[in-house]
XYZ file of C-alpha atoms in Angstrom:
607
model
C 1.657 25.704 37.334
C 0.538 22.180 36.396
C -1.720 23.666 33.718
C 1.168 25.593 32.200
C 3.420 22.540 32.313
C 0.742 20.516 30.516
C 0.517 23.169 27.811
C 4.292 23.155 27.334
C 4.282 19.355 27.117
C 1.427 19.401 24.598
C 3.134 22.068 22.513
C 6.344 20.045 22.450
C 4.399 16.923 21.399
C 2.755 18.965 18.636
C 6.083 20.159 17.292
C 7.607 16.679 17.638
C 4.818 15.275 15.441
C 5.225 18.131 12.994
C 8.966 17.482 12.927
C 8.382 13.850 11.995
C 6.070 14.892 9.149
C 8.658 17.371 7.918
C 11.421 14.758 8.000
C 9.194 12.389 6.015
C 8.389 15.161 3.516
C 12.079 16.059 3.132
C 12.974 12.413 2.471
C 10.128 12.044 -0.034
C 10.999 15.228 -1.929
C 14.698 14.295 -1.985
C 13.792 10.945 -3.555
C 11.374 12.617 -5.950
C 14.027 15.121 -7.027
C 16.423 12.283 -7.754
C 13.787 10.446 -9.813
C 12.842 13.603 -11.730
C 16.491 14.435 -12.425
C 17.517 10.935 -13.555
C 14.378 10.144 -15.554
C 14.084 13.618 -17.046
C 17.715 13.736 -18.071
C 17.538 10.171 -19.356
C 14.470 10.767 -21.559
C 15.912 14.079 -22.749
C 19.108 12.354 -23.937
C 17.096 9.437 -25.336
C 14.932 11.610 -27.592
C 17.862 13.877 -28.458
C 19.826 10.888 -29.791
C 16.799 9.972 -31.887
C 16.767 13.504 -33.358
C 13.456 14.361 -31.659
C 14.922 17.712 -30.715
C 11.672 19.534 -29.947
C 10.430 16.743 -27.689
C 13.861 16.594 -26.060
C 13.792 20.356 -25.423
C 10.257 20.166 -23.994
C 11.275 17.332 -21.650
C 14.390 19.254 -20.560
C 12.283 22.339 -19.834
C 9.694 20.365 -17.870
C 12.432 18.533 -15.945
C 14.196 21.800 -15.080
C 10.992 23.534 -13.939
C 9.905 20.520 -11.874
C 13.348 20.091 -10.327
C 13.609 23.786 -9.382
C 10.055 23.767 -7.945
C 10.869 20.714 -5.834
C 14.138 22.331 -4.734
C 12.281 25.452 -3.570
C 9.713 23.296 -1.750
C 12.528 21.247 -0.222
C 14.315 24.352 1.090
C 11.069 25.752 2.496
C 10.338 22.561 4.422
C 13.957 22.440 5.682
C 13.608 26.002 6.956
C 10.316 25.121 8.659
C 11.995 22.063 10.151
C 14.694 24.241 11.706
C 12.017 26.555 13.106
C 10.183 23.515 14.459
C 13.365 22.259 16.138
C 13.810 25.651 17.791
C 10.215 25.653 19.065
C 10.736 22.127 20.434
C 13.810 23.391 22.300
C 11.934 26.446 23.621
C 9.163 24.261 25.053
C 11.666 21.760 26.419
C 13.417 24.589 28.288
C 10.038 25.833 29.501
C 9.294 22.386 30.936
C 12.678 22.441 32.680
C 11.867 25.844 34.150
C 8.509 24.824 35.610
C 10.209 21.714 37.024
C 12.790 24.018 38.649
C 15.586 22.544 36.504
C 16.647 25.846 34.956
C 20.048 26.153 36.627
C 21.851 24.610 33.643
C 20.531 27.219 31.188
C 23.523 28.545 29.273
C 22.864 32.290 29.414
C 23.034 33.298 33.064
C 23.983 36.952 32.513
C 27.401 36.518 34.103
C 28.702 39.274 31.815
C 26.404 41.713 33.644
C 27.772 40.930 37.106
C 28.970 44.090 38.823
C 30.697 44.093 42.196
C 30.014 47.806 42.575
C 26.264 47.667 41.904
C 24.079 48.637 44.837
C 22.223 45.300 45.017
C 22.583 42.978 41.989
C 25.319 40.730 43.401
C 23.739 40.332 46.828
C 20.302 39.530 45.396
C 21.515 37.061 42.725
C 20.224 39.131 39.826
C 22.964 37.960 37.422
C 25.282 34.984 37.261
C 24.921 31.347 38.207
C 21.539 30.445 39.774
C 20.310 33.987 39.192
C 17.052 35.738 38.398
C 18.367 36.503 34.911
C 19.198 32.850 34.254
C 15.721 31.829 35.424
C 13.655 34.067 33.153
C 15.851 35.218 30.279
C 14.622 34.355 26.776
C 16.306 37.316 25.058
C 18.473 36.527 22.047
C 19.533 39.859 20.550
C 22.181 42.093 22.077
C 19.741 44.885 22.912
C 17.141 42.456 24.241
C 19.604 41.208 26.851
C 20.632 44.787 27.627
C 17.007 45.850 28.091
C 16.295 42.968 30.446
C 19.482 43.726 32.341
C 18.494 47.395 32.722
C 14.958 46.575 33.858
C 16.410 44.370 36.615
C 19.400 46.470 37.669
C 18.500 50.113 37.052
C 14.762 50.568 36.523
C 13.850 54.193 35.916
C 10.086 53.770 35.634
C 7.539 55.836 37.516
C 4.350 54.305 38.905
C 2.310 55.074 35.779
C 4.922 53.459 33.540
C 5.111 50.385 35.760
C 1.330 49.959 35.566
C 1.531 50.113 31.759
C 4.340 47.559 31.784
C 2.242 45.312 34.013
C -0.595 45.418 31.462
C 1.858 44.641 28.653
C 3.339 41.707 30.553
C -0.144 40.346 31.298
C -1.074 40.579 27.611
C 2.077 38.818 26.464
C 1.556 36.087 29.072
C -1.790 35.357 27.434
C -0.149 34.981 24.003
C 2.437 32.302 24.707
C 2.332 31.049 21.110
C 3.216 34.490 19.763
C 6.015 35.040 22.291
C 7.558 31.639 21.535
C 7.505 32.265 17.783
C 9.043 35.686 18.408
C 11.926 34.026 20.278
C 12.243 31.380 17.577
C 12.681 34.011 14.856
C 15.634 35.468 16.747
C 17.221 32.078 17.462
C 17.018 30.997 13.809
C 19.838 33.267 12.657
C 23.518 33.116 13.521
C 25.622 35.957 14.987
C 22.515 37.251 16.710
C 24.226 38.804 19.689
C 26.135 41.515 17.813
C 26.441 44.898 19.464
C 24.655 47.194 16.962
C 26.673 50.309 17.881
C 28.867 50.126 14.766
C 25.765 49.631 12.605
C 24.082 52.662 14.166
C 27.241 54.733 13.730
C 27.293 53.704 10.070
C 23.663 54.768 9.680
C 24.389 58.182 11.192
C 27.407 58.669 8.915
C 25.667 60.086 5.836
C 27.343 61.229 2.618
C 24.972 63.462 0.666
C 27.433 63.684 -2.231
C 26.084 60.379 -3.558
C 22.534 61.706 -3.423
C 23.170 64.747 -5.637
C 21.069 64.465 -8.834
C 24.085 65.003 -11.101
C 26.149 62.315 -9.340
C 23.237 59.859 -9.389
C 22.621 60.578 -13.088
C 26.266 59.928 -13.958
C 26.407 56.695 -11.954
C 23.148 55.462 -13.479
C 23.804 56.514 -17.110
C 27.521 55.807 -17.513
C 27.159 51.972 -17.390
C 24.237 52.196 -19.834
C 26.334 54.250 -22.259
C 29.356 51.963 -21.902
C 27.324 48.810 -22.452
C 25.530 50.412 -25.402
C 28.916 51.124 -27.018
C 29.770 47.425 -26.711
C 26.507 46.424 -28.417
C 26.927 49.040 -31.152
C 30.472 47.846 -31.857
C 29.026 44.461 -32.817
C 26.245 45.957 -34.957
C 28.059 48.792 -36.690
C 31.592 48.450 -37.955
C 32.008 52.215 -37.744
C 31.829 52.020 -33.947
C 35.147 50.784 -32.602
C 35.195 48.462 -29.557
C 38.080 50.596 -28.310
C 35.546 53.262 -27.303
C 33.893 50.621 -25.106
C 37.286 49.796 -23.602
C 37.885 53.481 -22.867
C 34.542 53.532 -21.041
C 35.527 50.438 -19.028
C 38.862 52.020 -18.090
C 37.052 55.170 -16.997
C 34.684 53.131 -14.812
C 37.594 51.219 -13.258
C 39.204 54.558 -12.407
C 35.933 55.716 -10.813
C 35.766 52.519 -8.732
C 39.378 52.995 -7.655
C 38.748 56.620 -6.660
C 35.747 55.685 -4.509
C 37.211 52.426 -3.183
C 37.781 53.699 0.357
C 34.278 55.155 0.740
C 32.690 52.111 -0.903
C 34.519 49.622 1.313
C 33.827 51.591 4.482
C 30.083 51.500 3.834
C 29.633 48.142 2.177
C 31.959 46.168 4.453
C 30.284 47.521 7.586
C 26.787 46.651 6.460
C 27.946 43.205 5.281
C 29.167 42.371 8.793
C 25.614 42.863 10.044
C 23.926 40.712 7.404
C 22.563 38.121 9.845
C 21.654 40.739 12.433
C 19.661 42.750 9.881
C 17.824 39.595 8.810
C 16.854 39.037 12.463
C 15.604 42.610 12.796
C 13.564 42.202 9.622
C 11.876 38.998 10.823
C 11.226 40.291 14.334
C 9.826 43.608 13.146
C 7.452 41.825 10.749
C 6.357 39.590 13.624
C 5.566 42.657 15.755
C 3.778 44.523 12.951
C 1.452 41.593 12.271
C 0.310 41.413 15.898
C -2.611 43.492 17.139
C -1.850 44.630 20.678
C -4.323 45.896 23.263
C -2.177 47.236 26.120
C -1.125 50.851 25.676
C 2.547 50.141 26.346
C 2.774 47.616 23.505
C 0.669 49.802 21.203
C 3.062 52.694 21.795
C 6.050 50.470 21.036
C 4.488 49.218 17.809
C 3.658 52.779 16.706
C 7.367 53.578 16.742
C 7.957 51.166 13.852
C 7.623 53.785 11.107
C 9.918 56.287 9.401
C 9.438 60.011 8.861
C 7.101 59.369 5.924
C 4.923 56.982 7.900
C 6.211 53.915 6.048
C 6.353 50.822 8.228
C 9.730 49.635 9.401
C 9.562 46.176 7.821
C 9.239 47.581 4.295
C 12.281 49.767 4.920
C 14.326 47.006 6.517
C 13.345 44.745 3.604
C 15.060 47.176 1.234
C 18.166 47.023 3.397
C 18.005 43.208 3.430
C 17.928 43.138 -0.373
C 20.890 45.486 -0.527
C 22.851 43.407 1.967
C 22.048 40.265 -0.029
C 23.448 41.900 -3.157
C 26.483 43.199 -1.292
C 27.171 39.714 0.076
C 27.993 38.642 -3.502
C 31.043 40.940 -3.585
C 33.311 37.995 -2.751
C 31.905 36.050 -5.701
C 34.302 35.564 -8.624
C 31.651 36.843 -11.061
C 31.117 40.051 -9.104
C 34.190 41.852 -10.466
C 33.187 41.980 -14.163
C 29.600 42.899 -13.219
C 30.910 45.617 -10.913
C 33.193 47.047 -13.609
C 30.464 47.081 -16.269
C 27.569 48.239 -14.075
C 29.447 50.279 -11.407
C 27.552 48.004 -9.039
C 29.372 49.166 -5.896
C 28.261 52.722 -6.614
C 24.688 51.597 -7.315
C 24.629 49.889 -3.916
C 26.224 52.910 -2.253
C 23.555 55.253 -3.666
C 20.764 52.966 -2.481
C 22.349 52.677 0.961
C 22.600 56.465 1.236
C 18.936 56.708 0.268
C 18.053 54.268 3.037
C 20.101 56.280 5.517
C 18.303 59.475 4.534
C 14.801 57.969 4.607
C 15.045 55.668 7.601
C 18.522 55.757 9.118
C 17.531 58.039 11.974
C 14.809 55.568 12.993
C 16.827 52.344 12.936
C 18.022 52.713 16.526
C 14.402 53.209 17.651
C 13.276 50.102 15.768
C 16.044 47.997 17.292
C 15.175 49.443 20.688
C 11.554 48.327 20.267
C 12.701 44.786 19.454
C 14.873 44.714 22.577
C 12.105 46.120 24.762
C 9.599 43.490 23.614
C 12.183 40.737 24.086
C 12.699 41.876 27.680
C 8.941 42.054 28.288
C 8.596 38.544 26.843
C 11.071 37.272 29.422
C 9.157 38.904 32.253
C 5.842 37.630 30.874
C 7.029 34.070 31.518
C 6.619 34.762 35.238
C 3.042 35.954 34.715
C 2.239 32.919 32.563
C 3.803 30.239 34.747
C 2.763 31.744 38.103
C -0.786 32.991 37.688
C -1.306 32.909 41.472
C 1.442 35.480 42.062
C 0.406 39.054 42.774
C 0.794 42.087 40.545
C 2.226 44.712 42.924
C 0.346 47.812 43.973
C 2.280 51.050 44.347
C 1.896 53.914 46.797
C 3.132 57.459 46.471
C 4.546 59.339 49.414
C 6.230 57.753 52.423
C 8.095 54.511 51.758
C 6.172 51.333 52.467
C 6.625 47.581 52.001
C 3.683 45.291 52.752
C 3.540 41.683 51.610
C 1.331 38.748 52.517
C 2.779 35.256 52.076
C 5.907 36.441 50.317
C 8.439 33.837 49.191
C 11.689 33.669 47.263
C 10.861 33.291 43.534
C 13.928 31.148 42.740
C 13.423 28.483 45.414
C 10.556 26.593 43.793
C 8.595 24.221 46.023
C 11.123 24.566 48.869
C 10.241 28.217 49.443
C 8.703 29.325 52.749
C 6.212 32.197 52.933
C 6.091 35.040 55.453
C 4.076 38.201 56.057
C 6.055 41.447 56.145
C 4.903 44.949 57.017
C 7.297 47.909 57.071
C 6.371 51.581 56.939
C 7.691 54.917 58.103
C 6.471 54.634 61.713
C 8.505 51.422 62.161
C 11.029 51.515 59.380
C 13.841 49.227 60.628
C 13.213 45.519 61.131
C 15.971 43.977 63.234
C 16.189 40.256 62.450
C 17.926 37.959 64.921
C 18.348 34.223 64.661
C 20.904 31.496 64.878
C 23.031 30.039 62.100
C 21.223 28.662 59.061
C 17.869 29.947 60.329
C 17.184 31.782 57.046
C 17.953 35.428 57.824
C 19.894 36.038 54.606
C 17.276 34.265 52.491
C 14.541 36.374 54.066
C 16.402 39.567 53.169
C 16.991 38.372 49.608
C 13.331 37.407 49.340
C 12.201 40.987 49.949
C 14.873 42.494 47.704
C 14.423 40.253 44.663
C 10.650 40.682 44.771
C 11.102 44.452 44.811
C 13.313 44.135 41.734
C 10.554 42.190 39.948
C 7.956 44.711 41.064
C 9.896 47.657 39.652
C 10.332 45.813 36.332
C 6.544 45.458 36.041
C 6.479 41.708 36.706
C 4.399 39.689 39.172
C 5.984 38.940 42.539
C 6.050 35.760 44.613
C 3.404 36.901 47.060
C -0.325 36.695 47.689
C -0.610 40.479 48.089
C 2.121 43.037 47.622
C 2.220 46.794 48.113
C 5.259 49.030 47.998
C 6.532 52.466 47.071
C 9.301 53.376 44.630
C 12.617 53.170 46.485
C 16.284 52.863 45.609
C 17.627 49.513 46.786
C 20.901 49.239 48.706
C 22.316 46.033 50.141
C 25.320 44.930 52.126
C 25.309 41.161 52.335
C 28.207 39.583 50.443
C 31.557 41.271 50.914
C 34.966 39.734 50.399
C 38.629 40.661 50.186
C 39.747 42.271 46.930
C 43.450 41.539 46.560
C 43.796 43.554 43.351
C 42.505 46.691 45.052
C 44.071 45.804 48.416
C 40.657 45.954 50.098
C 39.721 43.731 53.052
C 36.224 42.341 53.443
C 35.610 44.678 56.385
C 36.658 47.733 54.399
C 34.580 46.547 51.449
C 31.607 46.397 53.814
C 32.333 49.912 55.042
C 32.365 51.185 51.455
C 28.919 49.715 50.830
C 27.594 51.191 54.070
C 29.041 54.549 53.023
C 27.135 54.387 49.722
C 23.926 53.746 51.633
C 24.469 56.571 54.128
C 25.421 58.966 51.315
C 22.267 58.029 49.396
C 20.054 58.867 52.387
C 21.336 62.451 52.282
C 19.453 63.017 49.007
C 16.210 62.302 50.900
C 15.095 59.911 48.182
C 13.230 56.851 49.498
C 15.661 54.019 50.242
C 15.148 50.311 50.841
C 18.119 48.694 52.574
C 19.113 45.114 53.358
C 22.039 44.716 55.767
C 23.157 41.202 56.669
C 25.423 40.677 59.686
C 26.843 44.197 59.532
C 30.412 44.861 60.668
C 31.084 41.129 60.939
C 34.730 41.717 60.053
C 35.632 43.409 63.347
C 35.593 42.649 67.085
C 32.321 42.156 68.952
C 32.510 45.438 70.909
C 33.093 47.644 67.867
C 30.580 45.622 65.843
C 27.901 46.101 68.473
C 28.598 49.828 68.856
C 28.772 50.452 65.121
C 25.542 48.558 64.483
C 23.662 50.582 67.112
C 24.876 53.847 65.587
C 23.962 52.774 62.041
C 20.494 51.509 63.027
C 19.808 54.755 64.887
C 20.925 56.747 61.832
C 18.800 54.780 59.364
C 15.721 54.937 61.567
C 15.670 58.737 61.205
C 16.022 58.780 57.424
C 13.532 58.473 54.561
C 14.352 54.800 54.387
C 13.167 51.400 55.493
C 14.567 47.918 55.480
C 16.122 45.010 57.325
C 19.160 44.567 59.525
C 20.041 40.975 60.414
C 22.439 40.133 63.206
C 23.741 37.447 65.541
C 24.149 40.036 68.281
C 21.102 39.443 70.436
C 22.029 42.488 72.513
C 20.987 44.723 69.607
C 17.419 43.729 70.415
C 17.539 46.307 73.215
C 17.416 49.092 70.611
C 13.659 48.568 70.286
C 13.196 49.708 73.892
C 14.666 53.140 73.162
C 13.781 53.610 69.489
C 10.159 53.048 68.532
C 11.024 52.952 64.842
C 12.932 49.707 65.326
C 10.990 46.437 65.528
C 12.462 43.091 66.572
C 11.784 39.908 64.618
C 13.479 36.542 64.669
C 13.809 33.197 62.943
C 14.309 30.094 65.030
C 15.145 26.408 64.900
C 13.786 23.457 66.820
C 15.021 20.003 67.800
C 13.291 16.698 67.203
C 14.796 13.301 67.956
C 18.062 15.064 68.718
C 18.130 16.558 65.228
C 18.096 20.217 64.209
C 15.246 21.595 62.079
C 14.283 25.035 60.743
C 10.854 26.318 59.788
C 12.092 29.682 58.387
C 9.009 31.476 59.735
C 9.293 35.091 60.858
C 8.198 35.820 64.425
C 8.143 38.954 66.554
C 10.688 39.513 69.256
C 14.347 38.650 69.753
C 15.646 35.151 69.094
C 15.790 32.938 72.188
C 17.681 30.037 70.638
C 21.271 29.268 69.712
C 22.717 26.415 67.672
C 26.387 27.228 67.045
C 27.715 24.673 69.580
C 25.405 21.999 68.212
C 26.644 22.667 64.658
C 30.256 22.592 65.877
C 29.593 19.196 67.433
C 28.060 17.973 64.170
C 31.226 19.165 62.411
C 33.317 16.891 64.650
C 34.465 19.335 67.312
C 34.707 17.762 70.780
C 32.513 19.727 73.191
C 33.519 19.195 76.860
C 30.740 17.468 78.864
C 30.568 20.320 81.365
C 29.431 22.702 78.577
C 25.712 22.523 77.922
C 24.645 22.596 74.297
C 21.535 24.789 73.992
C 18.427 23.142 72.533
């Protein structure tokens, strides 16, 4: 990771230097513009007052051309400066991430949190200190949705996952391209608009405005009306009143179509910034030559029915939106009346809908998909020693060598885990704070990454495709009048119901039935473990009840493991290493003593 950090630091230094040059250039051009304006205007007036009109006109022309050229150059450098600032910020955030200082990133995906989801809350997929917060670089609405779906409801088969893995590897080797892709999205405002209304607008076609007769009338009527105005000045026989009649007729036409015009033009205007983003991102994709089949297939979708590339079509829409954005201008009304400009725009919009409207949702989908892949590629780039998972068809399996929790940084501890059908329930015992919950989350979150096509925090990793179910964090829900124990029962019910479909299941159960008395908890846990051991499922059950370790003696599909603590200089330590067998240590009384509880001297504190 040090190599990647160095690259991020060097890239930030590069953009910092470039930013300084751009600031210097902006200051220089601003000064130059002022000099050109003052001197040019001064000499123009000077020669004009001396009746050197031709020289004055030439100087005015040269001054105007020079000033406009400098203004264009100035705006271009300012735009590049903004892009440079964004790239500086991207690399600064990347440095924070490799230093494990990502927990203050603004977008943590809290809006995707779902209490009812089968695993996302328990595995910290969304929300504060989550997997989403760690890797997300998506800016657009659909990009965030795509990343959310790949982490919370992946529907990929093994072949698709392998293709995604290749795509993620390729993107991880093109960090410059992926950063510029993100920068293009960040540059525009209102980037996180839900495009549903835009897509509904695209699907809402009105072929009336594409009829040849209607188009001919809309195109020719303004020409005829304007010609009447010109003729009224040239020929006295042609009365200007005829021109006024034409204007009145065109105003009536605009009034008749006002509702349809506003419905179309106002909707598209709301998405001005979003469309500009799509245009820039699509051009960025089209310019890139991909090698992985998954990315090639995505890029090939950026065409319309006539094989025209998406950027050329979106460019037409951008131009239309730019024109439409002038509707609030005070000069727009007379132009609209004379040229029937609203109708001209409406015709062109209907033409876009007919030619490319049906493909817009696909193009936006491609942008979102690549944004999500970019986020996942960060893992492959920053953790080149992590394994790309292997997948096995058939019976469920989970095999990992030196697996660790991806969000814990340098504090993570690695373990070897092997679960398959012959021994499909791992019963984890251990005392408080020994790391049982973290171990369960470690396996679950790495499975989530594996199914998304990303590398996992492991030296070697092999698994099958399984539906993930967890029961780890349950709490009272006052609004629904549900106790934590009943909430736990509901999650267990979902798991048991899912096993009836005979689909492969991976389960993570932490301290099951903790909300009831020890006798019922012990009995219920034994029944549930026995049930799960017979199903097409595998996973972990953690518990404080050491007596549950006896299940292994009567059920060969259950295997005991434990995590333990040790004492040194009268202090408590944990190594978080997984060992076979039932836990032989306890630390609850010691922790109570540390919390200030007086333990009678006749009670021995286990060590």
